[in-house]
PDB file of C-alpha atoms in Angstrom:
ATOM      1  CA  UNK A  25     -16.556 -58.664 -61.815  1.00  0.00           C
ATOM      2  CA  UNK A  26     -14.400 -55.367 -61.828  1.00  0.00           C
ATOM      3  CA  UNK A  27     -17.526 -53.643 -63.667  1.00  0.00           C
ATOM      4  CA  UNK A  28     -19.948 -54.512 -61.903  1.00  0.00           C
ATOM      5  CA  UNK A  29     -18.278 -53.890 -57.933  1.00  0.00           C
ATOM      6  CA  UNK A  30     -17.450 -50.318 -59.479  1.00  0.00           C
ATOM      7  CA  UNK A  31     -20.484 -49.390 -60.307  1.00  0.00           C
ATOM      8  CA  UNK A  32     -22.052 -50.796 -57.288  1.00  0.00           C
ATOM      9  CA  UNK A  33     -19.552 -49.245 -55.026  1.00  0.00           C
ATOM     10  CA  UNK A  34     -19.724 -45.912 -57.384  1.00  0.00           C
ATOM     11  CA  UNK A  35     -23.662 -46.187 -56.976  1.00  0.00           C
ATOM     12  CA  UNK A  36     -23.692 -46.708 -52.803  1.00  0.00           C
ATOM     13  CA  UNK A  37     -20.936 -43.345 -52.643  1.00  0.00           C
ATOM     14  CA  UNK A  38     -23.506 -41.045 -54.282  1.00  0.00           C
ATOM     15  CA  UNK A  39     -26.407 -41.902 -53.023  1.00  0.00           C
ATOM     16  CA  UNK A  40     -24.344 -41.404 -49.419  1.00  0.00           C
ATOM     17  CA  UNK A  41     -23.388 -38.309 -51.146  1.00  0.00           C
ATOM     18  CA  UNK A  42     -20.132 -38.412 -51.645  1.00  0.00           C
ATOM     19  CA  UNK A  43     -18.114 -38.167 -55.014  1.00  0.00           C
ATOM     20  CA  UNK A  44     -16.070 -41.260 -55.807  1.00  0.00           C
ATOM     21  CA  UNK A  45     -12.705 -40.673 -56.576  1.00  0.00           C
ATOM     22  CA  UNK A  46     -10.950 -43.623 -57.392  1.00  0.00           C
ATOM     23  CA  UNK A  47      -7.981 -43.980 -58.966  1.00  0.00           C
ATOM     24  CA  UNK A  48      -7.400 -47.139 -61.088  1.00  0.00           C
ATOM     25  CA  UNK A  49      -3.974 -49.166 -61.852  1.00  0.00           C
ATOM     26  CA  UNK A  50      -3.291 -48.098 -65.322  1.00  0.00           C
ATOM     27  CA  UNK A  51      -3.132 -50.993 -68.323  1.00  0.00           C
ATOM     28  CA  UNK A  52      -0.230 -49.038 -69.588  1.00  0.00           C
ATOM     29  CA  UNK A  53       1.813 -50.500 -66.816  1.00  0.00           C
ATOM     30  CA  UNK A  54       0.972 -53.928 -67.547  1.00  0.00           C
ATOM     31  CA  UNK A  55       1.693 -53.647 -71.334  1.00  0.00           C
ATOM     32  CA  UNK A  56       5.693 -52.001 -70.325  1.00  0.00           C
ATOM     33  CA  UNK A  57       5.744 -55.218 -67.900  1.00  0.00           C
ATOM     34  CA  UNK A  58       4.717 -57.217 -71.247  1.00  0.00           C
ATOM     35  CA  UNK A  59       7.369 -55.564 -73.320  1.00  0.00           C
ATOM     36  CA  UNK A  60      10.386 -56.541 -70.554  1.00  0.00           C
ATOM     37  CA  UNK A  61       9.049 -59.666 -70.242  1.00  0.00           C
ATOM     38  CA  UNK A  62       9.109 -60.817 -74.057  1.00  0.00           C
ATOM     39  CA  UNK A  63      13.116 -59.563 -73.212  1.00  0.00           C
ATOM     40  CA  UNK A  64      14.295 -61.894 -70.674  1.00  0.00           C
ATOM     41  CA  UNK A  65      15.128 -64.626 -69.726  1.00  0.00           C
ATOM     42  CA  UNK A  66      12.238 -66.267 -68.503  1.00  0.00           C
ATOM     43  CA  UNK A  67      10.098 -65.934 -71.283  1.00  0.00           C
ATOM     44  CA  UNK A  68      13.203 -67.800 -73.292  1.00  0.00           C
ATOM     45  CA  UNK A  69      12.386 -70.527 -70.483  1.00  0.00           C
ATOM     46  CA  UNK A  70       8.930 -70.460 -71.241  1.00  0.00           C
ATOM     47  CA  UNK A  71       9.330 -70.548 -75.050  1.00  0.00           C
ATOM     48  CA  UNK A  72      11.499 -73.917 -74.428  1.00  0.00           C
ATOM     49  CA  UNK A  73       9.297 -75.468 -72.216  1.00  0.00           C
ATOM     50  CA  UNK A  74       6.380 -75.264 -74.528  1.00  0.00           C
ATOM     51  CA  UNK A  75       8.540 -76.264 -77.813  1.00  0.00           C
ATOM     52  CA  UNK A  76       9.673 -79.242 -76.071  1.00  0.00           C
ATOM     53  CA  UNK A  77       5.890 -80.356 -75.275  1.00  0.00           C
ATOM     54  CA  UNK A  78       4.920 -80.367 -78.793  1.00  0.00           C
ATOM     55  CA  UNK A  79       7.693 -81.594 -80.269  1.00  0.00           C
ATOM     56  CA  UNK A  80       6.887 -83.717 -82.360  1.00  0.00           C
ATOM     57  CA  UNK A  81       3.730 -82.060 -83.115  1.00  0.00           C
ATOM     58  CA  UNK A  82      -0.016 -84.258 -82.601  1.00  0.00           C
ATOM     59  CA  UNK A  83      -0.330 -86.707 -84.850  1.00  0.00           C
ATOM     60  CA  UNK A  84      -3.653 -85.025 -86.113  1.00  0.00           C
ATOM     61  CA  UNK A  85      -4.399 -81.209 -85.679  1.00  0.00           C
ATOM     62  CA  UNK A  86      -7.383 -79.880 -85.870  1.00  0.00           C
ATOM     63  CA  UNK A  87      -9.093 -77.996 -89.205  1.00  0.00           C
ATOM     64  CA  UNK A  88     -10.437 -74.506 -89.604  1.00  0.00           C
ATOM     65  CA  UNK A  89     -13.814 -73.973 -89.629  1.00  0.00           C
ATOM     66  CA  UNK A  90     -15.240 -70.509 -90.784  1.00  0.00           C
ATOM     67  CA  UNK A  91     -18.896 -71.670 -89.310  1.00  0.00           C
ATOM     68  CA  UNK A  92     -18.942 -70.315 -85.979  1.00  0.00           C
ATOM     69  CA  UNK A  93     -22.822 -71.257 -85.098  1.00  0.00           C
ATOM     70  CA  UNK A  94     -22.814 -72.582 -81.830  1.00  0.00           C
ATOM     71  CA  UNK A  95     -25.194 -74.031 -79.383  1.00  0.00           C
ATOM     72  CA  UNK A  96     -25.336 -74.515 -75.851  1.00  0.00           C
ATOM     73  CA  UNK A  97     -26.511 -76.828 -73.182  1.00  0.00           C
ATOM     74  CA  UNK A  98     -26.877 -76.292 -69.425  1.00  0.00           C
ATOM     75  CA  UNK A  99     -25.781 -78.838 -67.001  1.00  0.00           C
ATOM     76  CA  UNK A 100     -26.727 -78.772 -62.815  1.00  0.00           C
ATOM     77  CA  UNK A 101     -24.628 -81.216 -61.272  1.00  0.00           C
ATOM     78  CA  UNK A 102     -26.677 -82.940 -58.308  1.00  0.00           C
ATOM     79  CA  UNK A 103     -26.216 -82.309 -55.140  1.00  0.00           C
ATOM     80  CA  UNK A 104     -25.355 -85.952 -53.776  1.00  0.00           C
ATOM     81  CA  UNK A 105     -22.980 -86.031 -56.803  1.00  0.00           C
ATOM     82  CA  UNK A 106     -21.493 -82.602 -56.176  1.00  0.00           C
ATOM     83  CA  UNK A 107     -20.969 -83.741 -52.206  1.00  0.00           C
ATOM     84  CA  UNK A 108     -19.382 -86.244 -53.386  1.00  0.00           C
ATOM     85  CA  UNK A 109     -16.576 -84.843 -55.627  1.00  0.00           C
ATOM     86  CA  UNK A 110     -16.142 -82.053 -52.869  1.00  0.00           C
ATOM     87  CA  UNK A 111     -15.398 -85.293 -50.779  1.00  0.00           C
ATOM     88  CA  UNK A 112     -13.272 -86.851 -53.377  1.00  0.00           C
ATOM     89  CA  UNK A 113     -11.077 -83.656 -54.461  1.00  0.00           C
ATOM     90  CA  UNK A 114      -9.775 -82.514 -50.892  1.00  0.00           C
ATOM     91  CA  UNK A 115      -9.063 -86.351 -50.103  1.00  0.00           C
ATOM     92  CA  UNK A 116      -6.962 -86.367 -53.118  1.00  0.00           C
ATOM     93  CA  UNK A 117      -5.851 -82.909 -52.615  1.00  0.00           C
ATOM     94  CA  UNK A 118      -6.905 -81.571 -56.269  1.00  0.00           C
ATOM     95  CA  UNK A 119      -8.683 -79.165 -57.785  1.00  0.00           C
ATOM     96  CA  UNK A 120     -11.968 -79.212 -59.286  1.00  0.00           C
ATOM     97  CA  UNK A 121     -10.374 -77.850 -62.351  1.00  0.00           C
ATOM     98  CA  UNK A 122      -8.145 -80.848 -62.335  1.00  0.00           C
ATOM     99  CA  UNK A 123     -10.925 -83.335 -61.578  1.00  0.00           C
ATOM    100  CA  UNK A 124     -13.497 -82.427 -64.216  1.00  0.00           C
ATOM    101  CA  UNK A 125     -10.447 -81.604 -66.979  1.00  0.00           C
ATOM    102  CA  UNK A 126      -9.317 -85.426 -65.900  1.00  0.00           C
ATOM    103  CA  UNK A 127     -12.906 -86.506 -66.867  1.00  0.00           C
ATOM    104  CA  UNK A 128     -12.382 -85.036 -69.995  1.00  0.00           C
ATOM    105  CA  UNK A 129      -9.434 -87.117 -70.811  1.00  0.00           C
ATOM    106  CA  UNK A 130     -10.825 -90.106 -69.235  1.00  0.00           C
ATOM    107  CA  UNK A 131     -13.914 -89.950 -71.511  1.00  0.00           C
ATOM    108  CA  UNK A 132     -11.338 -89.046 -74.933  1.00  0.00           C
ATOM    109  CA  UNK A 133      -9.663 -92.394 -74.020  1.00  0.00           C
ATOM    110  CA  UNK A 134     -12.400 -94.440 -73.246  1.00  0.00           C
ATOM    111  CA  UNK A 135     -14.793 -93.766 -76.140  1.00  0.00           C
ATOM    112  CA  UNK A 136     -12.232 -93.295 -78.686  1.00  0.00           C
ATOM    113  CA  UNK A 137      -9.346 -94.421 -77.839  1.00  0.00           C
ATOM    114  CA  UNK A 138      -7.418 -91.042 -78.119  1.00  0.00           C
ATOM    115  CA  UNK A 139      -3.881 -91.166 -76.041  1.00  0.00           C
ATOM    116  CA  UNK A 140      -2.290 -88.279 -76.785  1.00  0.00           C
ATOM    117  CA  UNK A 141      -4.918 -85.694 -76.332  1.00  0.00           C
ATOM    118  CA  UNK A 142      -4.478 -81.685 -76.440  1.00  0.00           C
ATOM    119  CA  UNK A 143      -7.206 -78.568 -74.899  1.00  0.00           C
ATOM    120  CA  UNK A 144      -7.005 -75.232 -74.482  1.00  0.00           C
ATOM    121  CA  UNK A 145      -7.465 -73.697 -71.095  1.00  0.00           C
ATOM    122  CA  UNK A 146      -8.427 -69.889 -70.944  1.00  0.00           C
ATOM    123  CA  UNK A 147      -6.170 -68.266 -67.843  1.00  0.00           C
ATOM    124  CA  UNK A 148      -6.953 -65.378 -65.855  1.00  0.00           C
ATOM    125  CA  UNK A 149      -3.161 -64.147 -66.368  1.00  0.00           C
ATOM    126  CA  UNK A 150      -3.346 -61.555 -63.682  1.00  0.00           C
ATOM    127  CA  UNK A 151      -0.734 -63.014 -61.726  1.00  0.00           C
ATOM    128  CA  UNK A 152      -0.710 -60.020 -58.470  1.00  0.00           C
ATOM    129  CA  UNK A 153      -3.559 -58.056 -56.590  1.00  0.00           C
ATOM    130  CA  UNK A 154      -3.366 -54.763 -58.746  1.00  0.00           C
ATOM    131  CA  UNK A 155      -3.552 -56.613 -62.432  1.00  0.00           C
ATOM    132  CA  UNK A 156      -6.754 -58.111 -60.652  1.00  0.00           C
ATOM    133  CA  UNK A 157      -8.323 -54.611 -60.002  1.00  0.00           C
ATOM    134  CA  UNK A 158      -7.003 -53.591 -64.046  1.00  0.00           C
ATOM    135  CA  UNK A 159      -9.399 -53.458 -66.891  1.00  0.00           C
ATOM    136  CA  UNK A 160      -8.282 -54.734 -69.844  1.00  0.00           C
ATOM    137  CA  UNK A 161      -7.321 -58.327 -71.578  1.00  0.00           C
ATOM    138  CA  UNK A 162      -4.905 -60.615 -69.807  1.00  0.00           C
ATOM    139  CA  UNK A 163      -5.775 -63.897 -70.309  1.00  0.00           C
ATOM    140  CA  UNK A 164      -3.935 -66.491 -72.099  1.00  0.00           C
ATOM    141  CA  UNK A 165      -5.025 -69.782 -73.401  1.00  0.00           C
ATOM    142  CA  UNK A 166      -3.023 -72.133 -72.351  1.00  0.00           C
ATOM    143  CA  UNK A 167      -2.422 -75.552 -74.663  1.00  0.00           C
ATOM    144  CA  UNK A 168      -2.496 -78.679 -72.471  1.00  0.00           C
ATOM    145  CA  UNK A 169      -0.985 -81.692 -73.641  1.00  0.00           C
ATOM    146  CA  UNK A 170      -1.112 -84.632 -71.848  1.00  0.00           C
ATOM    147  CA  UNK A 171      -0.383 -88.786 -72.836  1.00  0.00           C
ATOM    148  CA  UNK A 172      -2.919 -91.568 -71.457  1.00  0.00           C
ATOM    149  CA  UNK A 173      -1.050 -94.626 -70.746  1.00  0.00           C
ATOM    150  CA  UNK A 174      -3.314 -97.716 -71.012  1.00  0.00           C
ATOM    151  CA  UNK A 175      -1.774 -99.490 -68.394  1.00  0.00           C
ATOM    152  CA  UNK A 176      -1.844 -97.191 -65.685  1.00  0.00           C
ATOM    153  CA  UNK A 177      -4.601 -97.056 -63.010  1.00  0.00           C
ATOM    154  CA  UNK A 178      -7.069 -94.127 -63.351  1.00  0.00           C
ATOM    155  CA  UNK A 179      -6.025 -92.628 -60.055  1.00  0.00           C
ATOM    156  CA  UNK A 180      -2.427 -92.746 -61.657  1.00  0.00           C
ATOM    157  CA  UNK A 181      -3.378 -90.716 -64.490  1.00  0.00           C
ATOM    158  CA  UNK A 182      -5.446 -88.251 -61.912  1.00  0.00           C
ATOM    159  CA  UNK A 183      -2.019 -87.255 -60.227  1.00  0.00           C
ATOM    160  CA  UNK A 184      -0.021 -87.339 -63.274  1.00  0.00           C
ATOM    161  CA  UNK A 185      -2.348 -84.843 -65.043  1.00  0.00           C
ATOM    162  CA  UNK A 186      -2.150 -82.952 -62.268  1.00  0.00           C
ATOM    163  CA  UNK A 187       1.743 -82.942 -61.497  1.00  0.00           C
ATOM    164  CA  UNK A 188       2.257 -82.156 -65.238  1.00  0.00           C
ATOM    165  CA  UNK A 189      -0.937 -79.360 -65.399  1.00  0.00           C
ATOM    166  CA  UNK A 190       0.423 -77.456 -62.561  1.00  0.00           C
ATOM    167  CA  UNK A 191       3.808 -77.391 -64.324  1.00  0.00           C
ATOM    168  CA  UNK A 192       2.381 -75.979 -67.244  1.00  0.00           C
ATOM    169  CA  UNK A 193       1.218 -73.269 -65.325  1.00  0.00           C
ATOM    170  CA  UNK A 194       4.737 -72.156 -64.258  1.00  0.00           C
ATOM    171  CA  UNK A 195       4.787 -70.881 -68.086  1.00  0.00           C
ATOM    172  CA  UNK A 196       1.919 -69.779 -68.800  1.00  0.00           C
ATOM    173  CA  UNK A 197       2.482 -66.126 -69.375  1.00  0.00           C
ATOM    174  CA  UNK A 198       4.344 -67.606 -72.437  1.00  0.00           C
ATOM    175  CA  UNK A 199       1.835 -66.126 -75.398  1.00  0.00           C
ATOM    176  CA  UNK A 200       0.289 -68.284 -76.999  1.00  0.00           C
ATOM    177  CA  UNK A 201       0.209 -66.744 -80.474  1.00  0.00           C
ATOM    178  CA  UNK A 202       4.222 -66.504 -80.503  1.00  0.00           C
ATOM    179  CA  UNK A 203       4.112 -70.637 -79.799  1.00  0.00           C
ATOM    180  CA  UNK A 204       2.194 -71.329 -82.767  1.00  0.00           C
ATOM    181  CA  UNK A 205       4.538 -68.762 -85.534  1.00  0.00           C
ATOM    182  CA  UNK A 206       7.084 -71.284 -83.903  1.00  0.00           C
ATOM    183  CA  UNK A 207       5.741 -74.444 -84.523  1.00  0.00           C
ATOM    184  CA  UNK A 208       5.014 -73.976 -87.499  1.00  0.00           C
ATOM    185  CA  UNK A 209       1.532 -74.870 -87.740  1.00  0.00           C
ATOM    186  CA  UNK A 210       0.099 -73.119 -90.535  1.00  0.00           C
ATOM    187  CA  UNK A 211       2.696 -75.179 -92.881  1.00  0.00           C
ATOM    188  CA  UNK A 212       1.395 -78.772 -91.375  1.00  0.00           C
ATOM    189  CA  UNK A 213      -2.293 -77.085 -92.274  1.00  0.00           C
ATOM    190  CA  UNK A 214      -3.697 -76.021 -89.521  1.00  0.00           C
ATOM    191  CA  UNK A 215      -3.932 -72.714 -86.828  1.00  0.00           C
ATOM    192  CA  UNK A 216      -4.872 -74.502 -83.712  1.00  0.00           C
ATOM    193  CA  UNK A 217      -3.506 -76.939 -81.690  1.00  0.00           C
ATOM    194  CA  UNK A 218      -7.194 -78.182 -79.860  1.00  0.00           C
ATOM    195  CA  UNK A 219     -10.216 -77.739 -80.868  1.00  0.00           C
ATOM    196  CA  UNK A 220     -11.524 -78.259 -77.699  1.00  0.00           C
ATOM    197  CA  UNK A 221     -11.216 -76.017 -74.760  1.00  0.00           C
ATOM    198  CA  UNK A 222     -12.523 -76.460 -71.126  1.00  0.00           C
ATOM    199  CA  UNK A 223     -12.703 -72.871 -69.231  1.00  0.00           C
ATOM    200  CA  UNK A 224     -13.435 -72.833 -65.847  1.00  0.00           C
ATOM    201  CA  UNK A 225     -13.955 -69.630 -63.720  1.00  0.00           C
ATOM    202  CA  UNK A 226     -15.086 -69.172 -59.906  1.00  0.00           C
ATOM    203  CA  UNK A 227     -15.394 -65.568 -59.979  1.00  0.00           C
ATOM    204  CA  UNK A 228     -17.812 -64.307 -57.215  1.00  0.00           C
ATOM    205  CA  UNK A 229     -19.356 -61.644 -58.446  1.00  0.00           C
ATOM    206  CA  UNK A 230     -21.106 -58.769 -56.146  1.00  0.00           C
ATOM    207  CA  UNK A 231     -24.130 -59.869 -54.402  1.00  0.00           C
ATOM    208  CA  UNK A 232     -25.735 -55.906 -53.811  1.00  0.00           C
ATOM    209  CA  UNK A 233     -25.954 -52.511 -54.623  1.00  0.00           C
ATOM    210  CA  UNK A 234     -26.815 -49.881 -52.291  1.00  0.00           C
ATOM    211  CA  UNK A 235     -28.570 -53.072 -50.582  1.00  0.00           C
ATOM    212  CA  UNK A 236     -30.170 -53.869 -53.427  1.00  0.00           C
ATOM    213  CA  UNK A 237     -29.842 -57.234 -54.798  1.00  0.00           C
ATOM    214  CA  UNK A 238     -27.863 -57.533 -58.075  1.00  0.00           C
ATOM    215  CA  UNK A 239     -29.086 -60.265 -60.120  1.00  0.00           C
ATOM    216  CA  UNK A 240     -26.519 -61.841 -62.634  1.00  0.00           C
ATOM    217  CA  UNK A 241     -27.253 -63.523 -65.837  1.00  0.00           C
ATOM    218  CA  UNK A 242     -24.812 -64.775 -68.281  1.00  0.00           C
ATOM    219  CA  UNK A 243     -25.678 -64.943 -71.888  1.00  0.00           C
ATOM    220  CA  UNK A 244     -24.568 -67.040 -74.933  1.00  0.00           C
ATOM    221  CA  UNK A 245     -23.950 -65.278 -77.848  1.00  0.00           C
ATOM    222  CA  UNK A 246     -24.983 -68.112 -80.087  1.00  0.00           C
ATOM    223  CA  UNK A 247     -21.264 -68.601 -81.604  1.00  0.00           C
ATOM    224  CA  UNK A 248     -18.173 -70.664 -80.895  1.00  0.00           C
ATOM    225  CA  UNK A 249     -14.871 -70.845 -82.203  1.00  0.00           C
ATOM    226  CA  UNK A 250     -13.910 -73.688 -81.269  1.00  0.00           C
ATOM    227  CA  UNK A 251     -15.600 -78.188 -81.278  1.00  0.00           C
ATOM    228  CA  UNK A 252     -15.950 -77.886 -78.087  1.00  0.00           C
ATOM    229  CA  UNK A 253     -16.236 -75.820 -75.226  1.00  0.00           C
ATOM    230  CA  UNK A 254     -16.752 -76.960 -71.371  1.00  0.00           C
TER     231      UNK A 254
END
């Protein structure tokens, strides 16, 4: 996104000629901001909230692969279905994250009976308006736990996943390297918590160039690190 509106906007200067002069928010600031941060007291916050979530640890954690061939396949949702979810999230005030991440658990317990189920969810982690205009890595995968409980109703679970989802957010700037050297996992045989990760991103990425249409294409690379990724 930052890419390709710079080089569109850098494009439409010079052909107006002019000569774009643009100075960026440096990544240097955002890596001091890191260093204070892995000093206070919030990230001490953080560090508990996430130890008490996976204590005790999943029953069963996932094993490492080193075969990282992947495939992909390409769903359209239709557009009677996709009117009604739009019609079903804002009644229920959710997002669609929420909504298709609560499929996700829905189907685990359904088909195989799974309860206490944990995925990874890639975060932007530019949490103000000049990280978003910074190039460079800030996102954080974020481990979601979350228990099914048999008896409750499905809309139940819905708002339950959601109330404890957007409290996990509140720490998510907590790294999520640092949370697995302290739980150990390497010693219980594994270096993942999930091995299934749902990512989703509504970027909007330029439409033009100069008035030129800019044509977007996203590629697979043909490899995956993890099961499963939505």
């Amino acid at each position: 996104k930052l890419l390709t509106e710079q080089v569109a906007e850098y494009y439409t200067q010079i052909q107006n000629g002019n000569i774009p002069i643009d100075a960026q928010p440096s990544y240097l600031d955002y890596i001091a901001e890191e260093e204070q941060y892995l000093q206070s007291p919030r990230m001490k916050r953080d560090q508990i909230f996430w130890a008490d979530m996976f204590s005790p640890l999943p029953a069963a954690l996932p094993s490492e692969s080193d075969d990282l061939h992947g495939r992909r396949k390409s769903f359209t949702v239709p557009a009677s279905v996709q009117k009604n979810i739009e019609a079903y999230i804002k009644e229920k005030n959710i997002s669609l994250n929420i909504f298709f991440t609560f499929l996700y658990f829905l189907y685990k317990y359904k088909s195989c009976g799974s309860t206490d189920i944990v995925i990874g969810m890639p975060l932007l982690g530019r949490s103000s308006r000049r990280e978003r205009q910074i190039f460079g890595t800030f996102t954080n995968t974020l481990p979601f736990r979350f228990a099914i409980h048999p008896y409750e109703t499905a809309e139940n679970v819905l708002f339950d996943l959601s109330k404890s989802l957007k409290k996990s957010y509140a720490h998510q700037k907590y790294p999520y390297n640092l949370l697995m050297q302290d739980l150990h996992c390497s010693q219980n045989g594994s270096e993942r918590l999930f091995d299934t990760c749902i990512n989703y991103y509504n970027t909007i990425l330029q439409p033009t160039m100069a008035e030129n249409e800019i044509v977007n294409v996203e590629f697979y690379n043909g490899q995956q690190d993890y099961g499963l990724q939505i």
